[in-house]
mmCIF file with all atom_site columns, C-alpha atoms and ligand atoms in Angstrom:
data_model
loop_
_atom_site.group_PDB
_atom_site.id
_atom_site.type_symbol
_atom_site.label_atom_id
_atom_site.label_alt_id
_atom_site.label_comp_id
_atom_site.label_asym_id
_atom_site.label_entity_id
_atom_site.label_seq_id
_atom_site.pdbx_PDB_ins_code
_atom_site.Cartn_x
_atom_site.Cartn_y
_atom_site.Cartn_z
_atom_site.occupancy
_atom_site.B_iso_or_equiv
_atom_site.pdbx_formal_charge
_atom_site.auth_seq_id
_atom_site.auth_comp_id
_atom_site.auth_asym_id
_atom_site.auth_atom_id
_atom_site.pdbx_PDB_model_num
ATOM   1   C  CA  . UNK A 1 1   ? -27.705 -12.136 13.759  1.00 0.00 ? 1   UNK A CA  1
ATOM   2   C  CA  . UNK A 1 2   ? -25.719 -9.387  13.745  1.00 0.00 ? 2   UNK A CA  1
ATOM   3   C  CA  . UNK A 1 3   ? -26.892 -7.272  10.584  1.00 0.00 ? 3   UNK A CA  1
ATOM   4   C  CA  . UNK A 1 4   ? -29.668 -7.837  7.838   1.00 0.00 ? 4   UNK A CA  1
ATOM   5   C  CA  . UNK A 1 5   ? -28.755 -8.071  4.107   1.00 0.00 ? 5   UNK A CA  1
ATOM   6   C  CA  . UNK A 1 6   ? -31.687 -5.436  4.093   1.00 0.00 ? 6   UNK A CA  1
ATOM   7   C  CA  . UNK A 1 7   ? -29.538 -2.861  6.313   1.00 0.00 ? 7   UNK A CA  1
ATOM   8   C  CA  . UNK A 1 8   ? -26.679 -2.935  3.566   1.00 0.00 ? 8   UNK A CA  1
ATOM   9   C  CA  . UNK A 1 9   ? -26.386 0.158   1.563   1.00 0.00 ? 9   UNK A CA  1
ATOM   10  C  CA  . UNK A 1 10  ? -26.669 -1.229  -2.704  1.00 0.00 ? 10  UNK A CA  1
ATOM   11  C  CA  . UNK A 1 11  ? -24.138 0.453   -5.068  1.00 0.00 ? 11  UNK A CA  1
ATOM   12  C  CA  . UNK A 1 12  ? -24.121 1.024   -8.353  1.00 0.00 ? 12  UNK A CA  1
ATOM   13  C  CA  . UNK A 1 13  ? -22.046 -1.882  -8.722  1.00 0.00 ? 13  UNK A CA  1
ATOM   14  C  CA  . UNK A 1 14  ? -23.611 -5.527  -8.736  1.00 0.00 ? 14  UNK A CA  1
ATOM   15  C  CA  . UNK A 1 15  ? -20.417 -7.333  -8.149  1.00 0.00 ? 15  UNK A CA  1
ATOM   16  C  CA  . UNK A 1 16  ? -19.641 -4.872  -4.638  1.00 0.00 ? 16  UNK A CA  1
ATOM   17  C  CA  . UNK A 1 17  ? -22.971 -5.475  -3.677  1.00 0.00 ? 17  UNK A CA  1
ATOM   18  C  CA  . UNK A 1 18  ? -22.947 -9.627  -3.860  1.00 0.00 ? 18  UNK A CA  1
ATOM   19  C  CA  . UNK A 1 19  ? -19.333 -9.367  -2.069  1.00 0.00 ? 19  UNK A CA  1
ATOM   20  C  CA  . UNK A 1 20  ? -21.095 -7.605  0.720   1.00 0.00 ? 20  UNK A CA  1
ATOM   21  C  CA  . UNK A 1 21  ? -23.680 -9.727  1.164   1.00 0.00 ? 21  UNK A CA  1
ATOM   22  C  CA  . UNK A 1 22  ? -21.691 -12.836 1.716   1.00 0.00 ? 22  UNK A CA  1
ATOM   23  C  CA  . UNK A 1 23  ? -19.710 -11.041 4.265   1.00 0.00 ? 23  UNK A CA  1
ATOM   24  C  CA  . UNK A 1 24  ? -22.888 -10.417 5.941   1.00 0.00 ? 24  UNK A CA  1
ATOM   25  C  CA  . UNK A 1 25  ? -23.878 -14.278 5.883   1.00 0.00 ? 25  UNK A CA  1
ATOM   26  C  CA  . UNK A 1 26  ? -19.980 -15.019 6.799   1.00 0.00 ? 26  UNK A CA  1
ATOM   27  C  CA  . UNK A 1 27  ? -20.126 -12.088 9.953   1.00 0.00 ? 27  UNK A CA  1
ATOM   28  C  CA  . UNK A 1 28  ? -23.527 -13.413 10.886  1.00 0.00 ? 28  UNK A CA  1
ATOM   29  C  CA  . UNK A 1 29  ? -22.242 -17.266 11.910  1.00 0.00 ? 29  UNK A CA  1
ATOM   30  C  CA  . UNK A 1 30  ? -19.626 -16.063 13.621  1.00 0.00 ? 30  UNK A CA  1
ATOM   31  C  CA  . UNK A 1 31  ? -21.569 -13.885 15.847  1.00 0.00 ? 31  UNK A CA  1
ATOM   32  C  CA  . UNK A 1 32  ? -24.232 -16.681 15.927  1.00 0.00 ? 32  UNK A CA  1
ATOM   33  C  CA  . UNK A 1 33  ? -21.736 -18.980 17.083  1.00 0.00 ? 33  UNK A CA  1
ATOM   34  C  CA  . UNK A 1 34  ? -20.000 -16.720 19.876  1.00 0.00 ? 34  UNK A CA  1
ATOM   35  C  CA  . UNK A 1 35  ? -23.516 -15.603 21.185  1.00 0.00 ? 35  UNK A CA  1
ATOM   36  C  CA  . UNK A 1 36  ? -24.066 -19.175 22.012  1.00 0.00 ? 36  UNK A CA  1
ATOM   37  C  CA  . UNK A 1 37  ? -20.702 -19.994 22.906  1.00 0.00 ? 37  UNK A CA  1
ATOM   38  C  CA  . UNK A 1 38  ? -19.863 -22.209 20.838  1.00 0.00 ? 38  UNK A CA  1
ATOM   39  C  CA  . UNK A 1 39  ? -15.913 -21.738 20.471  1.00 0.00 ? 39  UNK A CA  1
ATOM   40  C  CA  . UNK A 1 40  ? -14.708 -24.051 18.340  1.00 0.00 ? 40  UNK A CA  1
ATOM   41  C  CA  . UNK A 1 41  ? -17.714 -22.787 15.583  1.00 0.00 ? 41  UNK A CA  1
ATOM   42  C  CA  . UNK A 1 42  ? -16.530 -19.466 15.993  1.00 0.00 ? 42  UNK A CA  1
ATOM   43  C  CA  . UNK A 1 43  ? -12.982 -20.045 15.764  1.00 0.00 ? 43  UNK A CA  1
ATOM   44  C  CA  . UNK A 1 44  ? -13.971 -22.029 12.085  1.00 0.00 ? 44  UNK A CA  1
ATOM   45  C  CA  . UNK A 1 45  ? -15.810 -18.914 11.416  1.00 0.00 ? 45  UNK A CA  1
ATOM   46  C  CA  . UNK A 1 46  ? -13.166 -16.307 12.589  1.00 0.00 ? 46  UNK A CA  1
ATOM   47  C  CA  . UNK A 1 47  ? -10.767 -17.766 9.774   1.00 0.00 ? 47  UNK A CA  1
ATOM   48  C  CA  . UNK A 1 48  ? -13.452 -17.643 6.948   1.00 0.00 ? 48  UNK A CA  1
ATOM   49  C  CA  . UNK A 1 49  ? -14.217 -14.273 7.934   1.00 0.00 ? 49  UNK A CA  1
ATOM   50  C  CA  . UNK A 1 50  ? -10.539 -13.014 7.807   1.00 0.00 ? 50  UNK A CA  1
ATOM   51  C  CA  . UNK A 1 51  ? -10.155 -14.534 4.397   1.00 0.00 ? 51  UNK A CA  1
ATOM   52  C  CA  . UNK A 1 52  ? -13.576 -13.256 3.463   1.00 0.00 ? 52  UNK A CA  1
ATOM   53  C  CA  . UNK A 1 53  ? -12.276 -9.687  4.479   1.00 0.00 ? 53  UNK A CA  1
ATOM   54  C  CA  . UNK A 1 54  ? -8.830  -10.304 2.211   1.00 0.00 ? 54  UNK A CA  1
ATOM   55  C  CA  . UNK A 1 55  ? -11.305 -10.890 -0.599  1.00 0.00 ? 55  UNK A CA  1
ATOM   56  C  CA  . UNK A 1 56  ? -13.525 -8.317  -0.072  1.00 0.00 ? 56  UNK A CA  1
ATOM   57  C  CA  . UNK A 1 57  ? -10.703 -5.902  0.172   1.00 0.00 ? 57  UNK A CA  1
ATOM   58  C  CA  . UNK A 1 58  ? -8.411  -6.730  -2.468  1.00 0.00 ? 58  UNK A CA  1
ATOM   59  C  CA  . UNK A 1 59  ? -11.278 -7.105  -5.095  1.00 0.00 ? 59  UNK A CA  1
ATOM   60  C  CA  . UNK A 1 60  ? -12.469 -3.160  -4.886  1.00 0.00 ? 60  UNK A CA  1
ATOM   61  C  CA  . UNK A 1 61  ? -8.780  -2.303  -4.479  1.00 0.00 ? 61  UNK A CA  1
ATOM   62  C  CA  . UNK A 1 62  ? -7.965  -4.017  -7.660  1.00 0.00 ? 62  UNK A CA  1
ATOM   63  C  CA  . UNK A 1 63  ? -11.074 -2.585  -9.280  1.00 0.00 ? 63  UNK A CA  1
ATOM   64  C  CA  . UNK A 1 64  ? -9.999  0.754   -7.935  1.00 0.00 ? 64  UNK A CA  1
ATOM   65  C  CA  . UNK A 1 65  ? -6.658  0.609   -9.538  1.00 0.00 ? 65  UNK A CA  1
ATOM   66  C  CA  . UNK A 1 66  ? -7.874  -0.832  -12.661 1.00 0.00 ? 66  UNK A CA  1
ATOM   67  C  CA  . UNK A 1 67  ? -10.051 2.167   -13.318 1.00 0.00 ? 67  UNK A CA  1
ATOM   68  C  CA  . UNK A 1 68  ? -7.619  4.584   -11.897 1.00 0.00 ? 68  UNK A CA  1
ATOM   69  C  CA  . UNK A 1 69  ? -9.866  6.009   -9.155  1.00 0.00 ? 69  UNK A CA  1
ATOM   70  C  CA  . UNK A 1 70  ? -8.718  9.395   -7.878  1.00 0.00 ? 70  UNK A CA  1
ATOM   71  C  CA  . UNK A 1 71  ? -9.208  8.429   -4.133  1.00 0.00 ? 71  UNK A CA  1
ATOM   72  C  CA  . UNK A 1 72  ? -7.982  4.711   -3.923  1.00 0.00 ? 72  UNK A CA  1
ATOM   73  C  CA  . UNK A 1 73  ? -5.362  5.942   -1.448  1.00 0.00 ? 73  UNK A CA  1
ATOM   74  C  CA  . UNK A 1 74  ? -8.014  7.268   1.133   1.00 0.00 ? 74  UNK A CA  1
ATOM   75  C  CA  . UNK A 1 75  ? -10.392 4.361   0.142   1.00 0.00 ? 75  UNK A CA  1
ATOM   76  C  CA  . UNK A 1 76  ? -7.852  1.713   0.626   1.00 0.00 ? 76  UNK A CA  1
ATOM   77  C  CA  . UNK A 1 77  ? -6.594  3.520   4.164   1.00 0.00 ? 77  UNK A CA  1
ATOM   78  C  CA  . UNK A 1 78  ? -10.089 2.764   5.454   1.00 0.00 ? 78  UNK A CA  1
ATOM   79  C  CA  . UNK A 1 79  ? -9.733  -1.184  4.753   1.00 0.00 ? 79  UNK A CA  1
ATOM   80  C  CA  . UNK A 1 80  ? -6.323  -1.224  6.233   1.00 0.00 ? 80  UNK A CA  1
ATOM   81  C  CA  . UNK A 1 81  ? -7.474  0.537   9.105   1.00 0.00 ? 81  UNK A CA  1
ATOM   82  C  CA  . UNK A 1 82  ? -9.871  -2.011  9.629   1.00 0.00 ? 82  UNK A CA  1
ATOM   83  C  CA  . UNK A 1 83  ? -7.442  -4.882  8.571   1.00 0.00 ? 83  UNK A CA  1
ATOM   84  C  CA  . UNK A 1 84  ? -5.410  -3.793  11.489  1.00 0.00 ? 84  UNK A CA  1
ATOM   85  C  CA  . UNK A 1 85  ? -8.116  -3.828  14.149  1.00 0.00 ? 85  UNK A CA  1
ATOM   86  C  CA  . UNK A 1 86  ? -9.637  -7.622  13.001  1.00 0.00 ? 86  UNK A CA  1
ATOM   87  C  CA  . UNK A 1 87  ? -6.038  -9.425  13.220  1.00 0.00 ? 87  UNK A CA  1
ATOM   88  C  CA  . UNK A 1 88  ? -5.221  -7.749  16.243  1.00 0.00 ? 88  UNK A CA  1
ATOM   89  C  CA  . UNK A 1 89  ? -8.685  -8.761  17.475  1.00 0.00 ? 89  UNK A CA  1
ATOM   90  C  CA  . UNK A 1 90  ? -7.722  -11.752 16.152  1.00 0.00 ? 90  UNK A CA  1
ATOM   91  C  CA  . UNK A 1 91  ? -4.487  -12.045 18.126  1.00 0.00 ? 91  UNK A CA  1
ATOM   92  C  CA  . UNK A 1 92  ? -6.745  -11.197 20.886  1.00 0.00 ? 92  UNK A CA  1
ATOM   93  C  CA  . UNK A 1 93  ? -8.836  -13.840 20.418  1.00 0.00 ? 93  UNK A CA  1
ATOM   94  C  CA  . UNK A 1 94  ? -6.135  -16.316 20.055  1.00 0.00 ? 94  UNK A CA  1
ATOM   95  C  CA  . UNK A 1 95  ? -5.416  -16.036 23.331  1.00 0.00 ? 95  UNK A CA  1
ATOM   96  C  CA  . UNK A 1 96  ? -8.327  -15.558 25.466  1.00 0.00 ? 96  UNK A CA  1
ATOM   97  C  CA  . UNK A 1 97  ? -11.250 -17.159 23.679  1.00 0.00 ? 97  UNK A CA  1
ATOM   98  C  CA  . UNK A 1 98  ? -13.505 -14.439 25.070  1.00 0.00 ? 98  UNK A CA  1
ATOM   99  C  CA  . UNK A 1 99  ? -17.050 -14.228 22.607  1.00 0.00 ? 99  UNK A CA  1
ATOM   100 C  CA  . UNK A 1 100 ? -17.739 -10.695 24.205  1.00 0.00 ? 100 UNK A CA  1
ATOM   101 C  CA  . UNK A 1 101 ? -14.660 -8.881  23.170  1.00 0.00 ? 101 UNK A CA  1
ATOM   102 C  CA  . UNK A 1 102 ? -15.539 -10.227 19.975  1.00 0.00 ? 102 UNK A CA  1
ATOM   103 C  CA  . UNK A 1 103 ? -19.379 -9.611  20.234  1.00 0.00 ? 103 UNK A CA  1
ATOM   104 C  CA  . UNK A 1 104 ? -18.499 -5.879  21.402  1.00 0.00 ? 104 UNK A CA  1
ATOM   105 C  CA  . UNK A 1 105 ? -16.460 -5.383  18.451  1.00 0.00 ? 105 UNK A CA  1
ATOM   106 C  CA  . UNK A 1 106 ? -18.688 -6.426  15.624  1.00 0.00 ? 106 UNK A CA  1
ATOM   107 C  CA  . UNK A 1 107 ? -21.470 -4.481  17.392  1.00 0.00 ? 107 UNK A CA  1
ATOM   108 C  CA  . UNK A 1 108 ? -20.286 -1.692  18.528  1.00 0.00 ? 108 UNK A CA  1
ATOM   109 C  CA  . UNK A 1 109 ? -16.783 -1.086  15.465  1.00 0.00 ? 109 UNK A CA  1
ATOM   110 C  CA  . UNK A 1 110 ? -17.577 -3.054  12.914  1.00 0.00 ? 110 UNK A CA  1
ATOM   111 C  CA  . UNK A 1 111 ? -21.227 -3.291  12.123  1.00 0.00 ? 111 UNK A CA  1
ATOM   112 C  CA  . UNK A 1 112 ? -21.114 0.672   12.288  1.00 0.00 ? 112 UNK A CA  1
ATOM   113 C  CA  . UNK A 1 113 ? -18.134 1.221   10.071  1.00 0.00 ? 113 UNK A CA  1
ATOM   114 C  CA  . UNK A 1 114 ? -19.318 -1.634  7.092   1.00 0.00 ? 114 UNK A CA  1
ATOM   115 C  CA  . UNK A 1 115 ? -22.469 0.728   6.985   1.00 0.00 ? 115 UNK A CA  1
ATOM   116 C  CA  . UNK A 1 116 ? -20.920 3.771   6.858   1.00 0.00 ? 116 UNK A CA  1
ATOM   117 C  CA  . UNK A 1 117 ? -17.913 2.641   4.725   1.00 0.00 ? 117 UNK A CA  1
ATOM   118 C  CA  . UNK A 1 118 ? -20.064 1.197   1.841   1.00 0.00 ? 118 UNK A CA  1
ATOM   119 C  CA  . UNK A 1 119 ? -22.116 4.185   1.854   1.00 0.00 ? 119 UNK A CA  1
ATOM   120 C  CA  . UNK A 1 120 ? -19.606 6.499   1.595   1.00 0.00 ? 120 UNK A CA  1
ATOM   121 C  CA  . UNK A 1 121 ? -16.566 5.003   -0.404  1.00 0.00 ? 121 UNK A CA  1
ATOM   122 C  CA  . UNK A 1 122 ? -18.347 2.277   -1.977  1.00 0.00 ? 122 UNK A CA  1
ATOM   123 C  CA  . UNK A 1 123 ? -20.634 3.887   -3.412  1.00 0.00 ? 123 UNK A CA  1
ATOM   124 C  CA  . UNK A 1 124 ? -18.562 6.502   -4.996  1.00 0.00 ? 124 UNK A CA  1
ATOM   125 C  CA  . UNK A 1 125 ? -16.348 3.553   -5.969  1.00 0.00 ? 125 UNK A CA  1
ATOM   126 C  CA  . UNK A 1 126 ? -19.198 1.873   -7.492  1.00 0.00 ? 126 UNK A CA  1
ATOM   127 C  CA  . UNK A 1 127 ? -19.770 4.693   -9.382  1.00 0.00 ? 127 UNK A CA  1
ATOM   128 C  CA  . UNK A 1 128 ? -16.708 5.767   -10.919 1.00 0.00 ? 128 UNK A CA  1
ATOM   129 C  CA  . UNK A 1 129 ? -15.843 1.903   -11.650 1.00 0.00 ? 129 UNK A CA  1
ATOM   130 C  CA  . UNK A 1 130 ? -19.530 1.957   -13.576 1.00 0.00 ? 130 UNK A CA  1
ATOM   131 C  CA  . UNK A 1 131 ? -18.615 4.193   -15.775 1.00 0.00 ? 131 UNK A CA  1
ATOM   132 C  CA  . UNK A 1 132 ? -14.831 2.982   -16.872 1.00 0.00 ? 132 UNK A CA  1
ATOM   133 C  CA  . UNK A 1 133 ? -16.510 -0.721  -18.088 1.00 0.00 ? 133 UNK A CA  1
HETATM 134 FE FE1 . FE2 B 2 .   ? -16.937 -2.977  0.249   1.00 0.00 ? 1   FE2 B FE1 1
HETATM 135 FE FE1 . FE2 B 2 .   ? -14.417 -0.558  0.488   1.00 0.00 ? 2   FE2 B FE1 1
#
């Protein structure tokens, strides 16, 4: 496992919240699967997460834009930041199969950034969307 739902930051924002938590359960098989190995599990798993990240993106970006948040630019440079680095991981992958570059990335880039990310531009997110419904 790499993180626990419990280690999520909440926001003000129940839909956020329930987006995050599936990417948790969607991040946790794949690093289940490359811990143990098993490629052809975490290649399955690799796709649903890249979708999964789509999702999670271009929901708060629309919500963003819907409410007319006054950082969206800033908020949505940190997903494509992050974009960037998972498809060329992804490339990566592709090629050489290898769970550790994989395992070191979700450990040591990912995990960190969701963490930090949610707490600081989701929540404010969360926050501003709140009050616009
Ligand atoms: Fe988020
Ligand atoms: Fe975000």
């Amino acid at each position: 496992m790499l993180l626990k739902k419990e280690e999520l930051p909440q926001v003000a924002h129940p839909m956020m919240n329930i987006l995050h938590e599936e990417e948790v359960d969607i991040v946790n098989q794949l690093y289940d699967a490359l811990k143990k190995g098993d490629i052809e599990k975490a290649d399955e798993m690799f796709k649903v997460f890249l979708a999964d990240i789509e999702d999670h993106f271009s929901t708060e970006e629309d919500m963003m834009r819907e409410s007319r948040f006054f950082a969206y630019q800033m908020h949505k440079g940190e997903h494509d930041t992050m974009k960037q680095k998972i498809y060329q991981l992804y490339e990566d992958w592709k090629k050489n199969k290898n769970p550790e570059e994989v395992i070191k990335f979700l450990e040591e880039d990912f995990k960190p950034w969701l963490i930090l990310h949610i707490s600081r531009w989701d929540a404010e997110t969360a926050m501003h969307v709140g009050d616009t419904i």
